[in-house]
Amino acid sequence: MSPHTLEIITATARQSISVPSARHTALMSRSMAIPRAIRRTNPITLALAGLLSLGFLVFLFSPSSNAAAVSTAKRKFDSAAAHPLSPPTAPFQKTSSSMKGKRPPPPVVHYHLNNLTTTSDPVSNQENVLILTPLARFYQGYWENLLSLTYPHSLIALGFITPKTREGNAATAALQAAIAQTQNGPEDKRFASISILRQDFDPPISSQDESERHKKENQKARRSAMSQARNSLLFTTIGPYTSWVLWLDADIVETPPSLIQDLTSHDKPIIVPNCFQRYKNDKGQWDVRPYDFNSWQDSETAAQLAAKLGPDEILLEGYNDVATYRTLLAMVADTSEARDQKAIEPLDGVGGTALLVKAEVHRDGAMFPPFAFYHLIETEGFAKMARRLGWSCWGLPNYFVYHYNE
């Protein structure tokens, strides 16, 4: 019998003897003589006892809010990165303190990079691709093209770096809005992880207009800053499970959906497609023209010009007043419908509008020099550095990606 039941019985008993009289003395004596077993069968007592028992069972077996919180925390921890130095595939969650208030030592994690594969069939081998984009302006076409890629998004991590300017702030806000919509949308469209970095240095030119970006006098400072941005982005986001790094400029708004599979199928350490631009010609009809002139095969003339330059001077490509006579990938393209899109050429310099690199090339030390490296800078300097490290560069003259037309 519960304490509550006892209290009710006691109160009832007190009520029954609270008004004594001679007439009721005999009745009270008989009442007091009733066996205890019969008193327990009072319907009110049994009903109250049943309610209390039911409440106790509900309290005992129902999950508490603390248990729910623990369950939620466990789910977060199970999907989190293993330790603070893990790649940004999941947020790192600190483990709860133990050892009498002392934080346990961080775990030692072993990564077997020799087991990491970069093959011509990356989908079957579940190879992770890191897509990196320096982003000063946000183009909706870029994001929609990214979403249309048929490579499994669960194997794609994205990384962005944006300048701390008014235009950069606007681009960051638009990017975050697009990310929020995608990552909260259908699961097959979500990316494995997304990182956004902000540049910690001022851009050398205030405007990102195409005419201003391509002025010859701006090239060394602009491309030096681009190198710094690329290196910061690369070194921050590459992880021990990254197999491929795809550099994709923010103004590339059209590629084949199978871009990653097509480029990796050649199984080359460094490979670039040809970057073109759609435009309306003099007849008002849509046409295409070459855009990126930084992918090339070197020439003896260019070598002679470079030999006359000072140690900090760079040799630029794509300007009429500097005739290098290099063989430009853009100029050997076949634009016909029947073209061989698998045709491939060796290169000495590469552009960065769309550039696929095996991650081991970057791990080997090939980066984007922000200084004159053999009179080359940024992506062309990267190609030179990679070749000095023993890696080869390749281009696909008849495989096109398209740059935004301002």
Short mmCIF file of C-alpha atoms in Angstrom, two decimals:
data_model
loop_
_atom_site.label_atom_id
_atom_site.label_comp_id
_atom_site.label_asym_id
_atom_site.label_seq_id
_atom_site.Cartn_x
_atom_site.Cartn_y
_atom_site.Cartn_z
CA MET A 1 0.00 0.00 0.00
CA SER A 2 1.38 3.34 -1.00
CA PRO A 3 1.96 6.25 1.41
CA HIS A 4 -0.67 8.30 -0.45
CA THR A 5 -3.21 5.56 0.10
CA LEU A 6 -2.35 5.37 3.78
CA GLU A 7 -2.83 9.11 4.14
CA ILE A 8 -6.25 8.96 2.54
CA ILE A 9 -7.35 6.11 4.80
CA THR A 10 -6.09 7.96 7.87
CA ALA A 11 -7.92 11.09 6.86
CA THR A 12 -11.10 9.10 6.30
CA ALA A 13 -10.74 7.44 9.66
CA ARG A 14 -10.23 10.80 11.37
CA GLN A 15 -13.30 12.14 9.65
CA SER A 16 -15.35 9.21 10.86
CA ILE A 17 -14.41 9.74 14.49
CA SER A 18 -14.44 13.51 14.48
CA VAL A 19 -18.08 13.71 15.63
CA PRO A 20 -18.48 11.16 18.50
CA SER A 21 -21.88 10.52 20.08
CA ALA A 22 -23.38 7.96 22.38
CA ARG A 23 -25.71 6.74 19.64
CA HIS A 24 -22.84 5.88 17.30
CA THR A 25 -20.48 4.34 19.84
CA ALA A 26 -21.56 0.76 19.13
CA LEU A 27 -21.41 1.33 15.40
CA MET A 28 -17.92 2.80 15.70
CA SER A 29 -16.79 -0.15 17.73
CA ARG A 30 -18.03 -2.50 15.06
CA SER A 31 -16.36 -0.38 12.38
CA MET A 32 -13.05 -0.46 14.19
CA ALA A 33 -13.35 -4.22 14.44
CA ILE A 34 -13.65 -4.73 10.63
CA PRO A 35 -10.61 -6.70 9.34
CA ARG A 36 -7.82 -4.75 7.51
CA ALA A 37 -8.21 -6.87 4.41
CA ILE A 38 -11.77 -5.67 3.96
CA ARG A 39 -10.73 -2.01 4.39
CA ARG A 40 -8.25 -2.37 1.50
CA THR A 41 -11.03 -3.33 -0.84
CA ASN A 42 -12.48 0.17 -0.70
CA PRO A 43 -13.13 1.10 -4.42
CA ILE A 44 -11.79 4.60 -4.00
CA THR A 45 -8.58 3.29 -2.46
CA LEU A 46 -8.09 0.75 -5.23
CA ALA A 47 -8.70 3.37 -7.93
CA LEU A 48 -6.19 5.78 -6.42
CA ALA A 49 -3.64 3.02 -5.97
CA GLY A 50 -4.05 2.04 -9.62
CA LEU A 51 -3.54 5.59 -10.80
CA LEU A 52 -0.39 5.97 -8.72
CA SER A 53 0.99 2.69 -9.99
CA LEU A 54 0.31 3.71 -13.59
CA GLY A 55 2.04 7.06 -13.04
CA PHE A 56 5.04 5.31 -11.55
CA LEU A 57 5.35 2.97 -14.55
CA VAL A 58 5.10 5.87 -17.00
CA PHE A 59 7.82 7.75 -15.12
CA LEU A 60 10.04 4.68 -14.98
CA PHE A 61 9.93 3.69 -18.64
CA SER A 62 9.44 6.98 -20.53
CA PRO A 63 12.70 8.49 -22.08
CA SER A 64 13.83 11.62 -20.30
CA SER A 65 14.89 14.85 -22.01
CA ASN A 66 18.44 14.11 -20.93
CA ALA A 67 18.32 10.75 -22.69
CA ALA A 68 17.08 12.44 -25.87
CA ALA A 69 19.88 14.99 -25.62
CA VAL A 70 22.42 12.21 -25.18
CA SER A 71 21.01 10.37 -28.19
CA THR A 72 21.22 13.53 -30.33
CA ALA A 73 24.76 14.22 -29.18
CA LYS A 74 25.74 10.64 -29.99
CA ARG A 75 24.37 10.97 -33.52
CA LYS A 76 26.34 14.17 -34.00
CA PHE A 77 29.48 12.58 -32.64
CA ASP A 78 29.11 9.46 -34.79
CA SER A 79 28.97 11.61 -37.95
CA ALA A 80 31.68 14.03 -36.84
CA ALA A 81 35.31 14.18 -37.81
CA ALA A 82 37.64 11.99 -35.81
CA HIS A 83 39.85 14.77 -34.51
CA PRO A 84 40.58 18.50 -35.03
CA LEU A 85 43.00 17.89 -37.90
CA SER A 86 40.56 15.80 -39.91
CA PRO A 87 39.59 17.12 -43.35
CA PRO A 88 36.45 19.24 -43.42
CA THR A 89 34.14 16.34 -44.27
CA ALA A 90 32.26 16.81 -41.00
CA PRO A 91 32.34 19.19 -38.07
CA PHE A 92 34.66 18.29 -35.24
CA GLN A 93 32.89 17.68 -31.94
CA LYS A 94 34.84 17.82 -28.69
CA THR A 95 34.41 14.77 -26.52
CA SER A 96 33.09 15.25 -23.01
CA SER A 97 35.67 15.83 -20.30
CA SER A 98 36.65 12.85 -18.20
CA MET A 99 39.55 11.73 -16.07
CA LYS A 100 38.38 13.80 -13.07
CA GLY A 101 38.00 17.05 -14.95
CA LYS A 102 41.09 16.63 -17.12
CA ARG A 103 40.63 16.53 -20.88
CA PRO A 104 41.83 13.25 -22.37
CA PRO A 105 44.77 13.43 -24.79
CA PRO A 106 43.86 13.77 -28.50
CA PRO A 107 43.84 10.56 -30.48
CA VAL A 108 46.68 9.55 -32.78
CA VAL A 109 45.23 8.84 -36.22
CA HIS A 110 47.13 7.02 -38.96
CA TYR A 111 46.37 7.80 -42.61
CA HIS A 112 47.72 5.36 -45.19
CA LEU A 113 48.16 7.66 -48.18
CA ASN A 114 49.76 4.84 -50.16
CA ASN A 115 46.34 3.20 -50.21
CA LEU A 116 44.74 6.32 -51.72
CA THR A 117 43.85 5.75 -55.37
CA THR A 118 43.61 8.06 -58.37
CA THR A 119 42.31 5.98 -61.24
CA SER A 120 40.49 6.29 -64.53
CA ASP A 121 37.35 4.94 -62.85
CA PRO A 122 37.01 7.11 -59.74
CA VAL A 123 33.30 6.42 -59.20
CA SER A 124 33.77 2.67 -58.82
CA ASN A 125 36.76 3.25 -56.57
CA GLN A 126 34.91 5.82 -54.44
CA GLU A 127 37.58 8.50 -54.96
CA ASN A 128 36.99 11.85 -53.28
CA VAL A 129 37.16 15.02 -55.38
CA LEU A 130 37.87 18.45 -53.92
CA ILE A 131 36.50 21.28 -56.09
CA LEU A 132 38.20 24.60 -55.30
CA THR A 133 37.03 28.01 -56.49
CA PRO A 134 38.44 31.47 -55.80
CA LEU A 135 35.25 33.52 -55.89
CA ALA A 136 35.00 37.31 -56.20
CA ARG A 137 31.58 37.32 -57.87
CA PHE A 138 28.75 34.85 -57.57
CA TYR A 139 27.20 33.63 -60.82
CA GLN A 140 24.02 31.57 -60.55
CA GLY A 141 25.04 29.75 -63.72
CA TYR A 142 28.20 28.54 -62.00
CA TRP A 143 26.22 27.07 -59.10
CA GLU A 144 23.58 25.47 -61.34
CA ASN A 145 26.33 23.90 -63.45
CA LEU A 146 27.97 22.58 -60.27
CA LEU A 147 24.69 20.97 -59.21
CA SER A 148 24.34 19.33 -62.62
CA LEU A 149 27.60 17.39 -62.29
CA THR A 150 26.83 13.67 -62.38
CA TYR A 151 29.77 12.64 -60.23
CA PRO A 152 28.32 11.44 -56.87
CA HIS A 153 27.95 14.55 -54.74
CA SER A 154 28.65 12.46 -51.64
CA LEU A 155 32.23 12.17 -52.95
CA ILE A 156 32.60 15.91 -53.67
CA ALA A 157 33.88 18.49 -51.18
CA LEU A 158 33.73 22.18 -52.10
CA GLY A 159 36.09 24.95 -51.07
CA PHE A 160 35.79 28.69 -51.72
CA ILE A 161 37.84 31.75 -50.90
CA THR A 162 36.37 35.24 -51.22
CA PRO A 163 37.96 38.70 -50.88
CA LYS A 164 37.08 41.05 -48.03
CA THR A 165 35.61 43.73 -50.25
CA ARG A 166 32.08 45.03 -50.77
CA GLU A 167 31.79 42.91 -53.89
CA GLY A 168 33.30 39.96 -52.04
CA ASN A 169 30.82 40.36 -49.19
CA ALA A 170 27.93 40.29 -51.66
CA ALA A 171 29.36 37.21 -53.35
CA THR A 172 29.77 35.47 -49.99
CA ALA A 173 26.18 36.22 -48.99
CA ALA A 174 24.83 34.91 -52.32
CA LEU A 175 27.04 31.82 -52.04
CA GLN A 176 25.84 31.08 -48.51
CA ALA A 177 22.22 31.37 -49.61
CA ALA A 178 22.80 28.91 -52.47
CA ILE A 179 24.62 26.53 -50.13
CA ALA A 180 21.82 26.62 -47.56
CA GLN A 181 19.23 25.80 -50.20
CA THR A 182 21.28 22.93 -51.63
CA GLN A 183 22.39 21.37 -48.36
CA ASN A 184 18.81 21.42 -47.06
CA GLY A 185 17.43 20.03 -50.33
CA PRO A 186 17.37 16.54 -51.85
CA GLU A 187 20.07 14.32 -50.38
CA ASP A 188 21.55 13.29 -53.74
CA LYS A 189 22.27 16.96 -54.51
CA ARG A 190 24.03 17.68 -51.22
CA PHE A 191 27.82 17.86 -51.16
CA ALA A 192 29.98 16.01 -48.65
CA SER A 193 31.32 19.25 -47.18
CA ILE A 194 31.63 22.93 -48.03
CA SER A 195 34.24 25.38 -46.72
CA ILE A 196 34.34 29.15 -47.22
CA LEU A 197 37.52 31.11 -46.51
CA ARG A 198 37.94 34.89 -46.48
CA GLN A 199 41.16 36.41 -47.81
CA ASP A 200 43.36 38.06 -45.20
CA PHE A 201 44.96 40.43 -47.72
CA ASP A 202 43.68 43.27 -49.86
CA PRO A 203 43.10 42.60 -53.58
CA PRO A 204 45.52 44.47 -55.86
CA ILE A 205 42.75 45.84 -58.11
CA SER A 206 39.43 47.19 -56.89
CA SER A 207 37.29 46.15 -59.85
CA GLN A 208 36.59 42.62 -61.07
CA ASP A 209 35.36 43.75 -64.48
CA GLU A 210 36.81 41.67 -67.29
CA SER A 211 38.45 44.65 -69.02
CA GLU A 212 40.21 45.67 -65.79
CA ARG A 213 41.28 42.14 -64.90
CA HIS A 214 42.95 41.58 -68.24
CA LYS A 215 44.95 44.79 -68.49
CA LYS A 216 48.58 43.85 -69.04
CA GLU A 217 49.87 46.22 -66.35
CA ASN A 218 47.67 44.53 -63.77
CA GLN A 219 48.71 40.98 -64.51
CA LYS A 220 51.65 40.43 -62.19
CA ALA A 221 49.99 41.91 -59.11
CA ARG A 222 46.61 40.32 -59.88
CA ARG A 223 47.98 36.88 -60.57
CA SER A 224 50.30 37.03 -57.59
CA ALA A 225 47.26 37.68 -55.39
CA MET A 226 45.42 34.85 -57.16
CA SER A 227 48.31 32.53 -56.34
CA GLN A 228 48.12 33.46 -52.66
CA ALA A 229 44.38 32.83 -52.66
CA ARG A 230 44.75 29.48 -54.41
CA ASN A 231 47.50 28.31 -52.07
CA SER A 232 45.59 29.37 -48.95
CA LEU A 233 42.51 27.55 -50.18
CA LEU A 234 44.42 24.42 -51.16
CA PHE A 235 46.50 24.05 -48.00
CA THR A 236 43.44 24.62 -45.78
CA THR A 237 41.01 22.21 -47.43
CA ILE A 238 42.98 19.28 -48.84
CA GLY A 239 42.62 16.23 -46.63
CA PRO A 240 44.14 12.76 -46.34
CA TYR A 241 41.23 11.24 -48.24
CA THR A 242 41.37 13.66 -51.20
CA SER A 243 42.23 11.87 -54.44
CA TRP A 244 41.62 14.63 -57.00
CA VAL A 245 41.57 18.43 -56.93
CA LEU A 246 39.45 20.21 -59.53
CA TRP A 247 40.13 23.93 -59.86
CA LEU A 248 37.03 25.56 -61.31
CA ASP A 249 36.78 29.33 -61.79
CA ALA A 250 33.66 31.07 -60.50
CA ASP A 251 32.80 32.34 -64.01
CA ILE A 252 32.71 28.89 -65.62
CA VAL A 253 28.98 28.55 -66.22
CA GLU A 254 28.80 25.57 -68.57
CA THR A 255 30.57 22.22 -68.63
CA PRO A 256 29.51 18.73 -69.63
CA PRO A 257 27.71 17.12 -66.65
CA SER A 258 30.25 14.29 -66.81
CA LEU A 259 33.19 16.72 -66.51
CA ILE A 260 34.93 14.91 -63.64
CA GLN A 261 34.49 11.44 -65.14
CA ASP A 262 35.66 12.67 -68.56
CA LEU A 263 38.83 14.31 -67.24
CA THR A 264 39.76 11.51 -64.84
CA SER A 265 39.25 8.89 -67.58
CA HIS A 266 42.59 9.99 -69.09
CA ASP A 267 44.36 9.19 -65.79
CA LYS A 268 46.80 12.09 -66.15
CA PRO A 269 48.43 13.91 -63.21
CA ILE A 270 47.45 17.34 -64.59
CA ILE A 271 44.88 17.91 -67.32
CA VAL A 272 42.91 20.89 -68.66
CA PRO A 273 39.98 21.18 -71.06
CA ASN A 274 39.80 24.04 -73.53
CA CYS A 275 38.02 27.12 -72.19
CA PHE A 276 35.81 28.89 -74.72
CA GLN A 277 33.13 31.58 -74.53
CA ARG A 278 29.72 31.78 -76.15
CA TYR A 279 28.85 35.09 -77.82
CA LYS A 280 26.72 36.59 -80.58
CA ASN A 281 28.66 37.25 -83.77
CA ASP A 282 28.16 40.10 -86.27
CA LYS A 283 25.22 38.25 -87.81
CA GLY A 284 23.46 38.09 -84.45
CA GLN A 285 23.97 34.35 -84.24
CA TRP A 286 25.41 32.44 -81.30
CA ASP A 287 29.01 31.42 -81.83
CA VAL A 288 32.03 30.35 -79.77
CA ARG A 289 35.50 31.84 -79.37
CA PRO A 290 38.59 30.88 -77.34
CA TYR A 291 38.95 32.49 -73.93
CA ASP A 292 41.87 31.05 -71.92
CA PHE A 293 45.31 31.41 -73.55
CA ASN A 294 47.38 30.14 -70.62
CA SER A 295 47.47 26.51 -71.81
CA TRP A 296 50.32 26.14 -74.26
CA GLN A 297 53.33 24.28 -75.60
CA ASP A 298 56.53 26.27 -75.23
CA SER A 299 58.61 27.63 -78.10
CA GLU A 300 62.23 28.51 -78.69
CA THR A 301 61.22 32.14 -79.19
CA ALA A 302 59.58 32.24 -75.75
CA ALA A 303 62.72 30.73 -74.20
CA GLN A 304 64.84 33.44 -75.82
CA LEU A 305 62.50 36.19 -74.61
CA ALA A 306 62.56 34.80 -71.08
CA ALA A 307 66.37 34.75 -71.11
CA LYS A 308 66.39 38.54 -71.57
CA LEU A 309 64.09 39.24 -68.62
CA GLY A 310 65.14 40.32 -65.15
CA PRO A 311 64.83 37.81 -62.26
CA ASP A 312 61.48 39.23 -61.11
CA GLU A 313 59.92 39.72 -64.54
CA ILE A 314 57.31 37.41 -66.01
CA LEU A 315 56.51 36.44 -69.59
CA LEU A 316 52.81 36.79 -70.34
CA GLU A 317 50.75 35.02 -72.96
CA GLY A 318 47.80 36.32 -74.99
CA TYR A 319 49.00 39.89 -75.65
CA ASN A 320 49.66 41.12 -79.18
CA ASP A 321 52.80 43.10 -78.30
CA VAL A 322 54.56 39.95 -77.03
CA ALA A 323 54.94 37.39 -79.81
CA THR A 324 56.03 34.17 -78.10
CA TYR A 325 55.02 31.82 -80.93
CA ARG A 326 53.91 29.25 -78.41
CA THR A 327 51.38 26.68 -79.59
CA LEU A 328 48.19 27.65 -77.78
CA LEU A 329 45.66 24.97 -76.91
CA ALA A 330 42.91 27.46 -77.72
CA MET A 331 44.17 27.82 -81.29
CA VAL A 332 44.34 24.14 -82.21
CA ALA A 333 40.74 23.38 -81.24
CA ASP A 334 38.31 21.67 -83.57
CA THR A 335 34.88 23.24 -83.05
CA SER A 336 33.00 20.95 -85.42
CA GLU A 337 30.25 18.67 -84.13
CA ALA A 338 32.21 15.61 -85.26
CA ARG A 339 35.35 16.56 -83.30
CA ASP A 340 37.29 14.00 -81.27
CA GLN A 341 36.77 15.15 -77.70
CA LYS A 342 39.29 12.62 -76.40
CA ALA A 343 42.18 14.08 -78.40
CA ILE A 344 45.00 14.97 -76.01
CA GLU A 345 48.17 17.06 -76.24
CA PRO A 346 51.17 17.49 -73.92
CA LEU A 347 51.51 20.98 -72.43
CA ASP A 348 54.15 23.15 -70.79
CA GLY A 349 51.75 25.75 -69.34
CA VAL A 350 48.20 25.38 -68.07
CA GLY A 351 45.32 27.73 -67.37
CA GLY A 352 43.20 27.57 -64.26
CA THR A 353 39.64 28.08 -65.51
CA ALA A 354 39.13 24.31 -65.24
CA LEU A 355 42.15 22.33 -64.09
CA LEU A 356 42.15 18.77 -62.73
CA VAL A 357 45.13 17.73 -60.60
CA LYS A 358 45.88 14.48 -58.86
CA ALA A 359 46.11 15.36 -55.17
CA GLU A 360 49.51 13.68 -54.89
CA VAL A 361 50.91 16.34 -57.23
CA HIS A 362 49.99 19.05 -54.74
CA ARG A 363 51.18 16.90 -51.84
CA ASP A 364 54.49 16.54 -53.64
CA GLY A 365 54.96 20.30 -53.34
CA ALA A 366 53.54 21.71 -56.57
CA MET A 367 51.77 24.97 -55.73
CA PHE A 368 50.99 28.28 -57.40
CA PRO A 369 54.03 30.58 -57.17
CA PRO A 370 53.04 34.16 -56.29
CA PHE A 371 56.45 35.22 -57.54
CA ALA A 372 58.34 34.90 -60.82
CA PHE A 373 59.23 31.21 -61.15
CA TYR A 374 61.32 30.73 -64.28
CA HIS A 375 59.56 33.93 -65.46
CA LEU A 376 56.13 32.35 -65.00
CA ILE A 377 53.49 32.93 -62.34
CA GLU A 378 50.28 31.38 -60.93
CA THR A 379 48.89 28.47 -63.02
CA GLU A 380 51.67 28.64 -65.63
CA GLY A 381 54.20 28.72 -62.81
CA PHE A 382 52.40 25.75 -61.24
CA ALA A 383 52.83 23.77 -64.47
CA LYS A 384 56.53 24.60 -64.53
CA MET A 385 56.95 23.61 -60.88
CA ALA A 386 55.06 20.34 -61.40
CA ARG A 387 57.19 19.49 -64.42
CA ARG A 388 60.34 20.20 -62.40
CA LEU A 389 59.01 17.69 -59.86
CA GLY A 390 58.59 15.08 -62.57
CA TRP A 391 54.88 15.39 -63.34
CA SER A 392 53.44 15.88 -66.83
CA CYS A 393 50.75 18.30 -68.03
CA TRP A 394 48.12 17.56 -70.65
CA GLY A 395 45.36 19.37 -72.52
CA LEU A 396 42.17 18.40 -74.34
CA PRO A 397 41.92 20.77 -77.33
CA ASN A 398 38.46 19.60 -78.43
CA TYR A 399 36.79 19.26 -75.02
CA PHE A 400 35.17 22.56 -74.05
CA VAL A 401 34.05 24.35 -70.93
CA TYR A 402 32.47 27.80 -71.25
CA HIS A 403 33.27 31.08 -69.53
CA TYR A 404 30.63 33.64 -68.61
CA ASN A 405 30.30 36.38 -71.22
CA GLU A 406 30.27 39.81 -69.60
#
